[in-house]
Amino acid sequence: MAAAGETLTVTNPDSQSPRPVSGNRQALISLSDKKDLAVLGNGLQNLGYKIVSTGGTASALKKCWTFDGRVKTLHPNVHGGILARRDQTHHMEALSKHGIGTFDVVGVNLYPFYDKILNGIENIDIGGPAMIRAAAKVVYLNGNVSILLSYNFINHNRIIVMNQIFSLNLLFRNSLNHKDVLVVVDSEDYPALLEFLKGDKDDQQFRRKLAWKAFQHVASYDSAVSEWLWKQTSEEKFPQSSTVPMLLKSPLRYGENPHQKAAFYVDKSLSEVNAGGIATAIRHHGKLHVMIFLKHTGDPVSAFGGIVAFNIEVDEALAKEIREFRSLTNGETRMFYEIVVAPKYTKKGPEILRGK
């Protein structure tokens, strides 16, 4: 979304009469991915929230036929409604003086950068990350040291362990910022968010989960933009530093050793292009048909327990060759491979490979 645009302001006619500025319940929604937008919008409206929305999201909300309101220009004071600390009297007095309401919920997600990459810098989102970061600004105290995380965390309070972000095991306590703003960036979280808002308990673990997701979302987007700009502006092949966003593909049974936990992650940029991108790249890498064996520690003799990969389709005949291949060491058949990789399989191929 752009830094400035249109907003749709919606008041639920069935909700309670407007309260003072400090008590108004507002939700700011600006979504690239409008999946389940009606679920979120209707849910918030039924809970008595006034919806403030931007551009295309506002248009989509109108089409739901559940909102009625007016369209106006997005004002920078929206950020004031996110950033103001409600435990600070002078903050709330300033909001009241300028007629600014506070936001309890901020729903924002960003379009996948690789989907817009052909248009380059004109499609670098400024407004979306700005709103997420505004809702994510937190001041914590660690002992007597004040630490300002102006772009690296969220509006939840009390205790949080951040060992995965900074590779440190730091404990931050005593939030100086308000605890009343929730940021949601994933449509899968809409039902849980609405249930949370209905309840009376302030679940800090839920806030931490949304905090983590919000910054993963922004960090992933920024890394994609950074990578693209590097390729456009530098003649050097490798940048001095690099951040690679990864998506969890599947948990694994164990790591390098049975007592270690492990999971399989894929490059998010590849997954956004298509799930078979790697296999397709291998298949088109050359005209020759290729098969390779890979094994831990690079065993030069035995392929047993290793990985076998092809750049061609694995059909019934090839699957039988894989299963009945005779070991070079003892001549036995029924070779075991941990993984068989190929760009595609016929229907019979996997059945034979899975057979006992």
CSV table of N, CA and C in Angstrom, one decimal, residues 25 77 84 100 109 129 156 160 177 193 225 295:
chain,number,residue,atom,x,y,z
A,25,ARG,N,-12.7,2.1,20.7
A,25,ARG,CA,-12.1,0.8,20.2
A,25,ARG,C,-12.1,0.9,18.7
A,77,ASN,N,-1.9,11.2,11.5
A,77,ASN,CA,-2.3,11.0,12.9
A,77,ASN,C,-2.8,9.6,13.2
A,84,ALA,N,0.7,6.2,20.7
A,84,ALA,CA,0.5,6.8,22.0
A,84,ALA,C,0.4,5.8,23.1
A,100,ILE,N,-7.9,12.6,18.0
A,100,ILE,CA,-7.3,11.3,17.5
A,100,ILE,C,-7.7,10.2,18.4
A,109,ASN,N,-0.9,-6.7,6.1
A,109,ASN,CA,0.0,-7.6,5.5
A,109,ASN,C,0.5,-7.0,4.2
A,129,PRO,N,4.8,-1.5,6.0
A,129,PRO,CA,5.8,-1.7,7.0
A,129,PRO,C,5.8,-0.6,8.1
A,156,HIS,N,3.4,-5.6,23.1
A,156,HIS,CA,2.9,-6.4,24.2
A,156,HIS,C,3.9,-6.2,25.4
A,160,ILE,N,9.6,-11.3,27.9
A,160,ILE,CA,9.8,-11.9,26.6
A,160,ILE,C,11.2,-12.3,26.5
A,177,ASN,N,5.8,0.8,27.4
A,177,ASN,CA,4.8,1.1,26.4
A,177,ASN,C,3.5,0.4,26.8
A,193,LEU,N,-7.7,-14.3,16.9
A,193,LEU,CA,-7.7,-12.9,17.3
A,193,LEU,C,-9.1,-12.5,17.8
A,225,VAL,N,13.5,-7.1,-0.7
A,225,VAL,CA,13.8,-5.9,-1.3
A,225,VAL,C,15.3,-5.6,-1.3
A,295,LYS,N,25.9,-38.8,-0.1
A,295,LYS,CA,25.9,-39.5,1.2
A,295,LYS,C,26.7,-38.7,2.2
